[in-house]
């Protein structure tokens, strides 16, 4: 958490995506009036890179010790802007998850059509057909939800964004796991791309709140 006075910030933010490569940081900090947004030059903070499960998504711990900051909002008005930005980011992450889930499905479908066992393509086995049908259902549910949230006019953007994050997280994690499993031995090797999708799926699920967090946020948004 980060606290602020009129012109400086103090505190620590963990797991800041791309924190080590940023030139400027936009920080939500607690002030006497509430939550406000500030911008800080990265050179005025202490940035410690962290290892990441997804090699393409580095993160860092960012520490502020009376770091000079410029206000972006005043009088505790930063929270609505922060929530609006979060909803937009959730839709972007959901689109990344949907694309990854679709790719995992396509890779797996192509493989089960050519991998032979007991003198037959494994895609002809009923158990594999059922698993692929379940996988396709997850992908299409995620796609329909994202289409509605991005093209329709929503009365509750918080709820829609949380639905997308929950559904797409479930779909991508399930499809990445199926991609590894149904590719058999090759799916567990570093030479195959399956592990890269698995890493991205796990990262995206945790990023900005996992599926359980967003189902709880959805319940609050709908007053359940």
PDB file of N, CA, C and O in Angstrom, residues 71-113:
ATOM      1  N   UNK A  71       0.327  15.153  -8.788  1.00  0.00           N
ATOM      2  CA  UNK A  71      -1.065  14.715  -8.661  1.00  0.00           C
ATOM      3  C   UNK A  71      -1.752  14.651 -10.029  1.00  0.00           C
ATOM      4  O   UNK A  71      -1.606  15.531 -10.857  1.00  0.00           O
ATOM      5  N   UNK A  72      -2.548  13.599 -10.199  1.00  0.00           N
ATOM      6  CA  UNK A  72      -3.431  13.497 -11.352  1.00  0.00           C
ATOM      7  C   UNK A  72      -4.881  13.740 -10.960  1.00  0.00           C
ATOM      8  O   UNK A  72      -5.690  14.139 -11.804  1.00  0.00           O
ATOM      9  N   UNK A  73      -5.227  13.445  -9.714  1.00  0.00           N
ATOM     10  CA  UNK A  73      -6.576  13.715  -9.208  1.00  0.00           C
ATOM     11  C   UNK A  73      -6.453  14.377  -7.838  1.00  0.00           C
ATOM     12  O   UNK A  73      -5.402  14.299  -7.188  1.00  0.00           O
ATOM     13  N   UNK A  74      -7.528  14.995  -7.383  1.00  0.00           N
ATOM     14  CA  UNK A  74      -7.537  15.668  -6.088  1.00  0.00           C
ATOM     15  C   UNK A  74      -8.790  15.294  -5.307  1.00  0.00           C
ATOM     16  O   UNK A  74      -9.764  14.779  -5.864  1.00  0.00           O
ATOM     17  N   UNK A  75      -8.738  15.553  -4.004  1.00  0.00           N
ATOM     18  CA  UNK A  75      -9.898  15.410  -3.120  1.00  0.00           C
ATOM     19  C   UNK A  75     -10.472  13.997  -3.095  1.00  0.00           C
ATOM     20  O   UNK A  75     -11.682  13.792  -2.979  1.00  0.00           O
ATOM     21  N   UNK A  76      -9.605  12.990  -3.253  1.00  0.00           N
ATOM     22  CA  UNK A  76     -10.071  11.615  -3.164  1.00  0.00           C
ATOM     23  C   UNK A  76     -10.916  11.158  -4.330  1.00  0.00           C
ATOM     24  O   UNK A  76     -11.725  10.231  -4.185  1.00  0.00           O
ATOM     25  N   UNK A  77     -10.740  11.760  -5.494  1.00  0.00           N
ATOM     26  CA  UNK A  77     -11.554  11.408  -6.667  1.00  0.00           C
ATOM     27  C   UNK A  77     -10.877  10.377  -7.572  1.00  0.00           C
ATOM     28  O   UNK A  77     -11.361  10.108  -8.683  1.00  0.00           O
ATOM     29  N   UNK A  78      -9.789   9.810  -7.123  1.00  0.00           N
ATOM     30  CA  UNK A  78      -9.059   8.870  -7.971  1.00  0.00           C
ATOM     31  C   UNK A  78      -9.712   7.509  -8.091  1.00  0.00           C
ATOM     32  O   UNK A  78      -9.472   6.790  -9.066  1.00  0.00           O
ATOM     33  N   UNK A  79     -10.558   7.143  -7.112  1.00  0.00           N
ATOM     34  CA  UNK A  79     -11.112   5.789  -7.113  1.00  0.00           C
ATOM     35  C   UNK A  79     -11.985   5.493  -8.342  1.00  0.00           C
ATOM     36  O   UNK A  79     -11.809   4.443  -8.974  1.00  0.00           O
ATOM     37  N   UNK A  80     -12.931   6.371  -8.722  1.00  0.00           N
ATOM     38  CA  UNK A  80     -13.724   6.080  -9.926  1.00  0.00           C
ATOM     39  C   UNK A  80     -12.863   5.907 -11.180  1.00  0.00           C
ATOM     40  O   UNK A  80     -13.130   5.026 -12.005  1.00  0.00           O
ATOM     41  N   UNK A  81     -11.828   6.738 -11.329  1.00  0.00           N
ATOM     42  CA  UNK A  81     -10.941   6.608 -12.491  1.00  0.00           C
ATOM     43  C   UNK A  81     -10.188   5.290 -12.442  1.00  0.00           C
ATOM     44  O   UNK A  81      -9.989   4.623 -13.473  1.00  0.00           O
ATOM     45  N   UNK A  82      -9.775   4.880 -11.242  1.00  0.00           N
ATOM     46  CA  UNK A  82      -9.053   3.629 -11.083  1.00  0.00           C
ATOM     47  C   UNK A  82      -9.939   2.443 -11.452  1.00  0.00           C
ATOM     48  O   UNK A  82      -9.508   1.517 -12.149  1.00  0.00           O
ATOM     49  N   UNK A  83     -11.188   2.457 -10.994  1.00  0.00           N
ATOM     50  CA  UNK A  83     -12.113   1.365 -11.294  1.00  0.00           C
ATOM     51  C   UNK A  83     -12.409   1.301 -12.793  1.00  0.00           C
ATOM     52  O   UNK A  83     -12.461   0.214 -13.387  1.00  0.00           O
ATOM     53  N   UNK A  84     -12.611   2.464 -13.417  1.00  0.00           N
ATOM     54  CA  UNK A  84     -12.862   2.500 -14.859  1.00  0.00           C
ATOM     55  C   UNK A  84     -11.677   1.942 -15.637  1.00  0.00           C
ATOM     56  O   UNK A  84     -11.850   1.154 -16.584  1.00  0.00           O
ATOM     57  N   UNK A  85     -10.478   2.322 -15.233  1.00  0.00           N
ATOM     58  CA  UNK A  85      -9.282   1.785 -15.885  1.00  0.00           C
ATOM     59  C   UNK A  85      -9.141   0.286 -15.673  1.00  0.00           C
ATOM     60  O   UNK A  85      -8.728  -0.448 -16.582  1.00  0.00           O
ATOM     61  N   UNK A  86      -9.502  -0.178 -14.480  1.00  0.00           N
ATOM     62  CA  UNK A  86      -9.452  -1.612 -14.193  1.00  0.00           C
ATOM     63  C   UNK A  86     -10.401  -2.375 -15.111  1.00  0.00           C
ATOM     64  O   UNK A  86     -10.038  -3.427 -15.663  1.00  0.00           O
ATOM     65  N   UNK A  87     -11.618  -1.873 -15.298  1.00  0.00           N
ATOM     66  CA  UNK A  87     -12.590  -2.559 -16.154  1.00  0.00           C
ATOM     67  C   UNK A  87     -12.079  -2.672 -17.588  1.00  0.00           C
ATOM     68  O   UNK A  87     -12.237  -3.713 -18.237  1.00  0.00           O
ATOM     69  N   UNK A  88     -11.463  -1.607 -18.095  1.00  0.00           N
ATOM     70  CA  UNK A  88     -10.913  -1.644 -19.458  1.00  0.00           C
ATOM     71  C   UNK A  88      -9.766  -2.649 -19.534  1.00  0.00           C
ATOM     72  O   UNK A  88      -9.668  -3.444 -20.483  1.00  0.00           O
ATOM     73  N   UNK A  89      -8.906  -2.642 -18.521  1.00  0.00           N
ATOM     74  CA  UNK A  89      -7.781  -3.585 -18.504  1.00  0.00           C
ATOM     75  C   UNK A  89      -8.264  -5.026 -18.436  1.00  0.00           C
ATOM     76  O   UNK A  89      -7.685  -5.918 -19.063  1.00  0.00           O
ATOM     77  N   UNK A  90      -9.336  -5.271 -17.684  1.00  0.00           N
ATOM     78  CA  UNK A  90      -9.876  -6.627 -17.576  1.00  0.00           C
ATOM     79  C   UNK A  90     -10.375  -7.132 -18.928  1.00  0.00           C
ATOM     80  O   UNK A  90     -10.213  -8.314 -19.258  1.00  0.00           O
ATOM     81  N   UNK A  91     -10.989  -6.252 -19.711  1.00  0.00           N
ATOM     82  CA  UNK A  91     -11.437  -6.658 -21.045  1.00  0.00           C
ATOM     83  C   UNK A  91     -10.246  -6.977 -21.946  1.00  0.00           C
ATOM     84  O   UNK A  91     -10.299  -7.928 -22.740  1.00  0.00           O
ATOM     85  N   UNK A  92      -9.176  -6.203 -21.815  1.00  0.00           N
ATOM     86  CA  UNK A  92      -7.975  -6.472 -22.613  1.00  0.00           C
ATOM     87  C   UNK A  92      -7.354  -7.810 -22.224  1.00  0.00           C
ATOM     88  O   UNK A  92      -6.948  -8.602 -23.083  1.00  0.00           O
ATOM     89  N   UNK A  93      -7.275  -8.073 -20.917  1.00  0.00           N
ATOM     90  CA  UNK A  93      -6.734  -9.364 -20.461  1.00  0.00           C
ATOM     91  C   UNK A  93      -7.646 -10.495 -20.917  1.00  0.00           C
ATOM     92  O   UNK A  93      -7.177 -11.563 -21.345  1.00  0.00           O
ATOM     93  N   UNK A  94      -8.966 -10.272 -20.846  1.00  0.00           N
ATOM     94  CA  UNK A  94      -9.900 -11.297 -21.302  1.00  0.00           C
ATOM     95  C   UNK A  94      -9.709 -11.624 -22.775  1.00  0.00           C
ATOM     96  O   UNK A  94      -9.792 -12.791 -23.184  1.00  0.00           O
ATOM     97  N   UNK A  95      -9.453 -10.609 -23.599  1.00  0.00           N
ATOM     98  CA  UNK A  95      -9.208 -10.845 -25.024  1.00  0.00           C
ATOM     99  C   UNK A  95      -7.931 -11.662 -25.222  1.00  0.00           C
ATOM    100  O   UNK A  95      -7.881 -12.565 -26.070  1.00  0.00           O
ATOM    101  N   UNK A  96      -6.903 -11.365 -24.440  1.00  0.00           N
ATOM    102  CA  UNK A  96      -5.662 -12.142 -24.504  1.00  0.00           C
ATOM    103  C   UNK A  96      -5.932 -13.593 -24.102  1.00  0.00           C
ATOM    104  O   UNK A  96      -5.438 -14.532 -24.736  1.00  0.00           O
ATOM    105  N   UNK A  97      -6.733 -13.786 -23.068  1.00  0.00           N
ATOM    106  CA  UNK A  97      -7.059 -15.137 -22.607  1.00  0.00           C
ATOM    107  C   UNK A  97      -7.870 -15.895 -23.653  1.00  0.00           C
ATOM    108  O   UNK A  97      -7.626 -17.082 -23.897  1.00  0.00           O
ATOM    109  N   UNK A  98      -8.840 -15.222 -24.265  1.00  0.00           N
ATOM    110  CA  UNK A  98      -9.646 -15.873 -25.287  1.00  0.00           C
ATOM    111  C   UNK A  98      -8.780 -16.302 -26.469  1.00  0.00           C
ATOM    112  O   UNK A  98      -8.906 -17.424 -26.975  1.00  0.00           O
ATOM    113  N   UNK A  99      -7.899 -15.410 -26.916  1.00  0.00           N
ATOM    114  CA  UNK A  99      -7.016 -15.760 -28.025  1.00  0.00           C
ATOM    115  C   UNK A  99      -6.113 -16.934 -27.691  1.00  0.00           C
ATOM    116  O   UNK A  99      -5.905 -17.831 -28.516  1.00  0.00           O
ATOM    117  N   UNK A 100      -5.587 -16.954 -26.460  1.00  0.00           N
ATOM    118  CA  UNK A 100      -4.739 -18.065 -26.040  1.00  0.00           C
ATOM    119  C   UNK A 100      -5.513 -19.366 -25.946  1.00  0.00           C
ATOM    120  O   UNK A 100      -5.027 -20.430 -26.351  1.00  0.00           O
ATOM    121  N   UNK A 101      -6.729 -19.292 -25.405  1.00  0.00           N
ATOM    122  CA  UNK A 101      -7.562 -20.495 -25.285  1.00  0.00           C
ATOM    123  C   UNK A 101      -7.906 -21.054 -26.664  1.00  0.00           C
ATOM    124  O   UNK A 101      -7.862 -22.272 -26.880  1.00  0.00           O
ATOM    125  N   UNK A 102      -8.245 -20.162 -27.604  1.00  0.00           N
ATOM    126  CA  UNK A 102      -8.563 -20.618 -28.964  1.00  0.00           C
ATOM    127  C   UNK A 102      -7.353 -21.276 -29.608  1.00  0.00           C
ATOM    128  O   UNK A 102      -7.470 -22.316 -30.282  1.00  0.00           O
ATOM    129  N   UNK A 103      -6.166 -20.704 -29.411  1.00  0.00           N
ATOM    130  CA  UNK A 103      -4.952 -21.283 -29.987  1.00  0.00           C
ATOM    131  C   UNK A 103      -4.658 -22.654 -29.387  1.00  0.00           C
ATOM    132  O   UNK A 103      -4.277 -23.588 -30.101  1.00  0.00           O
ATOM    133  N   UNK A 104      -4.835 -22.787 -28.082  1.00  0.00           N
ATOM    134  CA  UNK A 104      -4.629 -24.095 -27.442  1.00  0.00           C
ATOM    135  C   UNK A 104      -5.608 -25.116 -28.000  1.00  0.00           C
ATOM    136  O   UNK A 104      -5.242 -26.279 -28.239  1.00  0.00           O
ATOM    137  N   UNK A 105      -6.853 -24.695 -28.216  1.00  0.00           N
ATOM    138  CA  UNK A 105      -7.850 -25.604 -28.791  1.00  0.00           C
ATOM    139  C   UNK A 105      -7.431 -26.026 -30.199  1.00  0.00           C
ATOM    140  O   UNK A 105      -7.485 -27.215 -30.544  1.00  0.00           O
ATOM    141  N   UNK A 106      -7.018 -25.067 -31.021  1.00  0.00           N
ATOM    142  CA  UNK A 106      -6.644 -25.379 -32.401  1.00  0.00           C
ATOM    143  C   UNK A 106      -5.441 -26.318 -32.453  1.00  0.00           C
ATOM    144  O   UNK A 106      -5.418 -27.274 -33.249  1.00  0.00           O
ATOM    145  N   UNK A 107      -4.421 -26.048 -31.623  1.00  0.00           N
ATOM    146  CA  UNK A 107      -3.245 -26.916 -31.591  1.00  0.00           C
ATOM    147  C   UNK A 107      -3.627 -28.336 -31.200  1.00  0.00           C
ATOM    148  O   UNK A 107      -3.152 -29.319 -31.795  1.00  0.00           O
ATOM    149  N   UNK A 108      -4.473 -28.443 -30.194  1.00  0.00           N
ATOM    150  CA  UNK A 108      -4.852 -29.761 -29.694  1.00  0.00           C
ATOM    151  C   UNK A 108      -5.720 -30.497 -30.704  1.00  0.00           C
ATOM    152  O   UNK A 108      -5.545 -31.707 -30.925  1.00  0.00           O
ATOM    153  N   UNK A 109      -6.654 -29.786 -31.327  1.00  0.00           N
ATOM    154  CA  UNK A 109      -7.520 -30.413 -32.326  1.00  0.00           C
ATOM    155  C   UNK A 109      -6.697 -30.954 -33.496  1.00  0.00           C
ATOM    156  O   UNK A 109      -6.930 -32.082 -33.966  1.00  0.00           O
ATOM    157  N   UNK A 110      -5.747 -30.163 -33.966  1.00  0.00           N
ATOM    158  CA  UNK A 110      -4.898 -30.627 -35.063  1.00  0.00           C
ATOM    159  C   UNK A 110      -4.114 -31.876 -34.652  1.00  0.00           C
ATOM    160  O   UNK A 110      -3.943 -32.803 -35.460  1.00  0.00           O
ATOM    161  N   UNK A 111      -3.646 -31.903 -33.414  1.00  0.00           N
ATOM    162  CA  UNK A 111      -2.815 -33.020 -32.969  1.00  0.00           C
ATOM    163  C   UNK A 111      -3.618 -34.306 -32.831  1.00  0.00           C
ATOM    164  O   UNK A 111      -3.168 -35.379 -33.255  1.00  0.00           O
ATOM    165  N   UNK A 112      -4.818 -34.227 -32.243  1.00  0.00           N
ATOM    166  CA  UNK A 112      -5.583 -35.464 -32.023  1.00  0.00           C
ATOM    167  C   UNK A 112      -6.090 -36.045 -33.339  1.00  0.00           C
ATOM    168  O   UNK A 112      -6.500 -37.214 -33.382  1.00  0.00           O
ATOM    169  N   UNK A 113      -6.054 -35.255 -34.413  1.00  0.00           N
ATOM    170  CA  UNK A 113      -6.461 -35.782 -35.716  1.00  0.00           C
ATOM    171  C   UNK A 113      -5.364 -36.615 -36.376  1.00  0.00           C
ATOM    172  O   UNK A 113      -5.651 -37.409 -37.291  1.00  0.00           O
TER     173      UNK A 113
END
